[in-house]
XYZ file of C-alpha atoms in Angstrom:
375
model
C 16.443 12.307 29.197
C 13.757 11.308 27.085
C 12.016 13.908 25.054
C 8.319 14.171 23.700
C 9.975 13.263 20.221
C 11.431 9.995 21.732
C 8.128 8.995 23.226
C 6.173 9.687 20.227
C 8.304 7.864 18.166
C 8.447 4.996 20.622
C 4.559 4.926 21.168
C 3.853 5.176 17.013
C 6.258 2.248 16.530
C 4.694 0.047 19.443
C 1.230 0.975 17.713
C 2.451 0.165 14.254
C 3.763 -3.282 15.482
C 0.678 -4.099 17.412
C -1.552 -3.145 14.518
C 0.379 -5.409 12.089
C 0.100 -8.254 14.643
C -3.428 -7.568 14.956
C -4.010 -7.389 11.120
C -2.169 -10.939 10.737
C -4.311 -12.587 13.676
C -7.580 -11.252 12.005
C -6.946 -11.302 8.330
C -4.150 -13.865 8.068
C -6.480 -16.175 6.089
C -7.663 -13.564 3.991
C -4.118 -12.344 3.223
C -3.144 -15.746 1.848
C -5.631 -15.300 -0.983
C -3.709 -12.193 -1.926
C -1.545 -11.996 -4.800
C 2.040 -11.434 -4.323
C 3.436 -8.183 -5.826
C 6.939 -7.399 -6.857
C 7.113 -3.483 -7.106
C 10.125 -2.456 -8.922
C 11.548 1.101 -8.613
C 13.470 1.862 -12.089
C 16.906 1.043 -11.576
C 19.987 3.296 -12.589
C 23.708 3.506 -12.897
C 26.512 3.780 -15.262
C 28.548 1.569 -16.985
C 30.458 0.494 -14.063
C 27.549 0.248 -11.512
C 23.900 -0.228 -11.327
C 21.763 0.347 -8.263
C 18.565 -1.645 -8.173
C 15.599 -1.513 -5.477
C 12.162 -2.637 -5.317
C 9.593 -4.113 -2.644
C 7.749 -7.147 -2.427
C 3.836 -6.928 -1.218
C 0.680 -8.888 -0.919
C -1.810 -6.765 -2.750
C -4.092 -6.362 -5.692
C -3.050 -4.019 -8.204
C -4.416 -0.405 -8.323
C -7.095 0.451 -11.040
C -6.041 2.612 -14.007
C -6.753 6.277 -12.916
C -8.974 8.767 -15.137
C -9.768 12.325 -15.353
C -13.203 11.691 -13.992
C -12.588 9.454 -10.980
C -14.717 10.498 -8.159
C -13.623 11.834 -4.669
C -14.217 8.363 -3.089
C -12.359 6.637 -5.885
C -9.289 8.560 -5.372
C -9.474 8.466 -1.426
C -9.735 4.405 -1.877
C -6.999 4.533 -4.173
C -4.901 6.456 -1.958
C -5.757 3.975 1.014
C -4.627 1.099 -0.890
C -1.565 2.809 -1.449
C -0.721 3.373 2.184
C -2.214 -0.120 3.418
C 0.320 -2.225 2.165
C 1.094 -5.729 3.249
C 4.675 -6.139 3.067
C 6.655 -9.680 2.802
C 9.863 -9.983 4.826
C 12.506 -12.140 4.429
C 11.842 -13.677 0.758
C 14.630 -13.784 -1.909
C 14.237 -11.875 -4.919
C 15.995 -12.674 -8.135
C 17.086 -9.923 -10.206
C 18.039 -11.120 -14.019
C 19.820 -8.392 -16.028
C 22.525 -8.303 -18.664
C 22.530 -12.119 -18.829
C 23.421 -12.424 -15.394
C 21.199 -13.470 -12.041
C 21.757 -11.440 -8.699
C 19.621 -12.100 -5.469
C 18.553 -10.000 -2.544
C 16.537 -10.716 0.739
C 13.723 -8.532 1.696
C 13.911 -6.570 4.665
C 11.138 -6.168 7.512
C 9.372 -3.643 5.413
C 9.500 -5.960 2.232
C 12.188 -3.591 0.678
C 15.242 -5.145 -1.356
C 18.394 -3.617 -2.781
C 21.131 -4.732 -5.016
C 24.200 -3.279 -6.901
C 25.112 -5.339 -10.248
C 28.028 -4.522 -12.676
C 27.123 -4.177 -16.164
C 29.099 -5.965 -18.906
C 32.048 -4.213 -20.873
C 29.888 -4.871 -24.109
C 26.868 -2.584 -23.581
C 25.336 -1.065 -26.866
C 26.869 2.433 -27.203
C 23.679 3.886 -28.220
C 21.345 2.516 -25.627
C 20.141 4.068 -22.566
C 17.285 1.520 -21.125
C 17.722 -2.270 -20.684
C 15.284 -4.925 -19.686
C 15.292 -6.514 -16.161
C 13.234 -9.232 -14.573
C 12.354 -9.764 -10.995
C 11.159 -13.138 -9.590
C 10.646 -14.846 -5.894
C 12.371 -17.975 -5.192
C 10.294 -20.894 -3.976
C 6.980 -18.704 -3.971
C 4.056 -18.934 -5.882
C 0.866 -16.981 -6.761
C -2.170 -18.287 -4.737
C -3.091 -19.702 -8.349
C 0.064 -21.609 -8.543
C 1.716 -19.264 -11.200
C 5.312 -18.141 -10.580
C 5.821 -14.366 -9.276
C 7.577 -12.423 -12.194
C 7.822 -8.951 -12.778
C 9.290 -7.529 -15.856
C 10.523 -3.697 -16.198
C 13.844 -1.790 -17.259
C 16.723 0.052 -15.649
C 18.757 2.943 -16.991
C 22.459 3.064 -17.786
C 23.760 6.562 -18.691
C 25.173 6.341 -21.943
C 29.153 7.405 -22.480
C 28.003 10.199 -24.878
C 25.752 11.949 -22.250
C 27.089 15.529 -21.593
C 25.809 15.753 -18.154
C 22.843 14.634 -15.627
C 20.155 16.293 -14.067
C 18.626 15.863 -10.458
C 15.370 17.211 -10.159
C 13.179 17.670 -7.145
C 9.688 16.966 -7.639
C 7.189 18.474 -4.925
C 6.932 22.390 -5.598
C 9.565 21.910 -8.522
C 7.643 19.616 -10.936
C 4.542 19.004 -9.372
C 2.322 21.633 -7.548
C 1.898 20.421 -4.138
C 2.043 23.346 -1.755
C 4.700 21.566 0.264
C 5.142 24.642 2.615
C 1.305 23.994 3.545
C 0.607 20.498 5.431
C -3.023 20.968 4.616
C -2.866 21.794 0.927
C -0.379 18.646 0.524
C -2.666 16.543 2.228
C -5.554 17.562 0.051
C -3.791 17.144 -2.857
C -2.044 13.886 -2.146
C -5.057 11.916 -0.482
C -7.926 13.534 -2.613
C -6.067 13.420 -6.336
C -5.077 11.708 -8.733
C -2.461 11.551 -11.541
C -5.050 13.556 -13.995
C -6.147 15.889 -11.082
C -2.503 17.062 -10.247
C -0.988 20.172 -11.948
C 2.593 20.505 -13.203
C 4.478 23.768 -12.776
C 3.942 25.819 -16.159
C 6.523 24.955 -19.093
C 8.183 21.802 -16.995
C 7.744 19.066 -19.396
C 9.465 21.019 -22.283
C 11.963 22.346 -20.354
C 13.197 18.693 -18.968
C 12.872 17.517 -22.661
C 15.357 20.032 -23.609
C 17.818 19.201 -20.981
C 17.433 15.478 -21.762
C 18.208 16.102 -25.267
C 21.036 18.850 -24.648
C 22.308 21.251 -27.130
C 22.470 18.347 -29.952
C 19.224 16.473 -30.031
C 20.604 13.214 -30.731
C 22.125 13.153 -27.177
C 20.500 11.601 -24.089
C 21.265 12.897 -20.800
C 19.479 11.151 -17.719
C 17.157 12.822 -15.466
C 16.810 11.768 -11.942
C 13.926 12.932 -9.438
C 14.512 12.839 -6.159
C 11.673 13.523 -3.508
C 11.005 12.799 0.384
C 7.427 11.679 -0.583
C 7.047 8.022 0.366
C 7.340 5.165 -1.871
C 3.670 4.482 -1.707
C 3.081 7.449 -4.113
C 5.331 5.956 -6.998
C 2.412 4.693 -9.141
C 1.140 8.373 -9.098
C 4.234 10.048 -9.990
C 4.831 7.396 -12.894
C 1.298 8.039 -14.255
C 1.611 11.788 -13.632
C 4.810 12.250 -15.651
C 3.572 9.863 -18.502
C 0.331 12.186 -18.614
C 2.284 15.451 -18.587
C 5.066 14.155 -21.179
C 7.877 14.685 -18.625
C 10.962 12.397 -19.590
C 11.229 9.165 -17.957
C 13.824 8.558 -15.262
C 14.735 7.135 -11.962
C 12.266 8.422 -9.117
C 13.742 7.952 -5.782
C 11.529 8.292 -2.765
C 11.891 7.070 0.983
C 10.157 4.630 3.459
C 7.290 6.152 5.218
C 7.847 3.764 8.462
C 7.865 5.527 11.860
C 11.381 6.248 13.114
C 13.258 9.042 14.767
C 14.552 10.106 11.244
C 11.137 10.321 9.927
C 10.045 12.976 12.554
C 13.334 14.866 12.676
C 13.628 18.396 11.213
C 16.488 16.969 9.311
C 14.864 13.924 7.745
C 14.125 15.729 4.497
C 17.894 17.087 4.128
C 19.498 13.692 5.073
C 17.347 11.747 2.558
C 17.710 13.747 -0.442
C 21.507 14.204 0.339
C 22.331 10.492 0.533
C 20.033 10.142 -2.669
C 21.902 12.610 -4.615
C 25.547 11.439 -3.382
C 24.060 7.806 -4.515
C 23.337 9.289 -7.933
C 26.715 10.965 -7.999
C 28.725 8.040 -6.906
C 27.213 5.564 -9.903
C 27.840 8.251 -12.539
C 31.499 9.499 -11.524
C 32.007 10.659 -15.097
C 29.221 13.213 -15.402
C 28.594 16.515 -14.197
C 24.938 17.646 -13.297
C 22.342 20.281 -13.324
C 20.435 20.481 -10.140
C 16.614 22.087 -9.980
C 14.322 22.565 -6.760
C 12.735 25.130 -5.184
C 12.910 27.644 -2.369
C 10.087 26.365 -0.100
C 12.035 23.510 1.708
C 15.858 23.028 2.065
C 16.909 22.403 -1.655
C 19.395 25.347 -1.803
C 20.932 24.272 1.536
C 21.268 20.891 -0.033
C 22.650 21.785 -3.091
C 25.061 24.332 -1.794
C 26.294 21.035 0.439
C 26.408 18.987 -2.882
C 28.503 22.101 -4.511
C 30.979 21.887 -1.759
C 31.431 17.994 -1.637
C 31.777 17.996 -5.455
C 34.005 20.828 -6.774
C 33.625 21.125 -10.539
C 30.747 18.534 -10.826
C 27.633 20.954 -10.799
C 27.010 22.935 -13.930
C 23.957 24.798 -12.718
C 21.515 25.086 -10.283
C 17.810 26.613 -10.850
C 15.655 27.116 -7.810
C 12.040 27.941 -8.329
C 10.804 30.809 -6.094
C 7.689 29.352 -4.220
C 8.397 31.051 -0.653
C 7.506 34.178 0.970
C 10.004 37.026 0.358
C 11.384 36.453 3.968
C 13.046 33.306 2.914
C 14.614 34.917 -0.492
C 17.455 36.419 1.440
C 18.603 33.405 2.993
C 18.501 31.855 -0.515
C 20.551 34.849 -1.828
C 23.352 34.081 0.624
C 23.448 30.483 -0.472
C 23.745 31.410 -4.086
C 26.805 33.513 -3.105
C 28.401 30.500 -1.755
C 27.580 28.630 -4.747
C 28.779 31.381 -7.127
C 32.261 31.325 -4.979
C 32.705 27.923 -6.279
C 31.969 29.273 -9.603
C 28.392 27.516 -9.754
C 25.555 29.681 -11.032
C 22.625 29.355 -8.984
C 19.439 31.210 -9.836
C 16.297 32.091 -7.997
C 13.828 32.084 -10.799
C 10.206 32.901 -11.205
C 9.188 30.442 -13.820
C 10.467 27.932 -16.175
C 11.328 30.081 -19.186
C 13.996 32.100 -17.300
C 15.735 28.880 -16.143
C 15.333 27.532 -19.627
C 16.963 30.781 -21.033
C 19.831 30.705 -18.600
C 20.585 27.222 -19.559
C 20.565 27.922 -23.280
C 23.547 30.757 -22.716
C 25.610 28.116 -20.949
C 25.047 25.538 -23.803
C 22.747 23.020 -21.873
C 19.858 23.243 -24.128
C 19.447 24.038 -27.703
C 18.295 27.655 -27.987
C 15.833 26.550 -30.434
C 13.584 24.754 -27.871
C 12.744 28.336 -26.164
C 9.770 28.734 -28.140
C 8.411 25.254 -27.265
C 9.261 26.100 -23.624
C 7.250 29.222 -23.804
C 4.367 27.424 -25.549
C 4.406 24.700 -23.056
C 3.955 27.430 -20.189
C 1.172 28.887 -21.700
C -0.753 26.105 -22.282
C -0.116 24.644 -18.919
C -1.216 27.870 -17.461
C -4.441 27.981 -19.797
């Protein structure tokens, strides 16, 4: 039997297809003048495998945000992010580690490839150059379509990895309020968005570990759309949050998108991918109580006994949610994994120091960072 949700998904998909066809008919000639753009998302992996993904669009670069952009400038930038012209069926060449690999974009313009690094990677290095280019396609100006970037390979000396949620864990979004989330997403920019107090210093401490010459990789996973990728990159840079892969999801209409399980399914799949390409690493998980992070992380603990060092859940939800989270905490503890429901970053940092995950000497810096963020 067809449900209202099935009908809505079908109608939305049809409307999207009709709109794309109409746009192509009306603006096809104008689009032919738009430059091709390869959007690369930071690849990641281990000395045995690296996962790379990106997207090919036809659009002009967004203007660089500033802290005095107007309401209308922010709204226009948001429109440009979501009104993307994807380029399906083109071959993307990926050059890394002295070798070439190819992938073909799907109907939404996305491409994906897994490559194997050489056995002779420099032992003290985490970031490596990568080049993306389009075969047999040139810009309207006649220039080749090329994009240079970097990918991250977890060094062999890393002690653990960190997987962090973004919304209401790193970035204040009000994810439990649809109206608040929409207002911050559509009308703000990387300068107007706020971090949770002390996050930048805590994540720097985790990346350095108990010995400051180490490099522990950090991965950010969110159910936000890939369209917001540039905003998040700018936000992390402005706030001094350590650089790492940012794993988002496609916004196209589908039954999965509207399903109540879509958030859970996406995040769990991305966490599994991170763990799969880093089989040598244990992990620390960081999230919030507002959505399903405790449930997702508890499932990760069950699936990966012995690989999760600690879980920190920022308490952002109402009291009635706390009891459900405490039950999940007891489940994690049955697997010898400490899961803490914490009011702020400092409490999580103090516990991490007690486990030997960070240098205790970084605690004063994290406290100072928390005070500065609050002010």
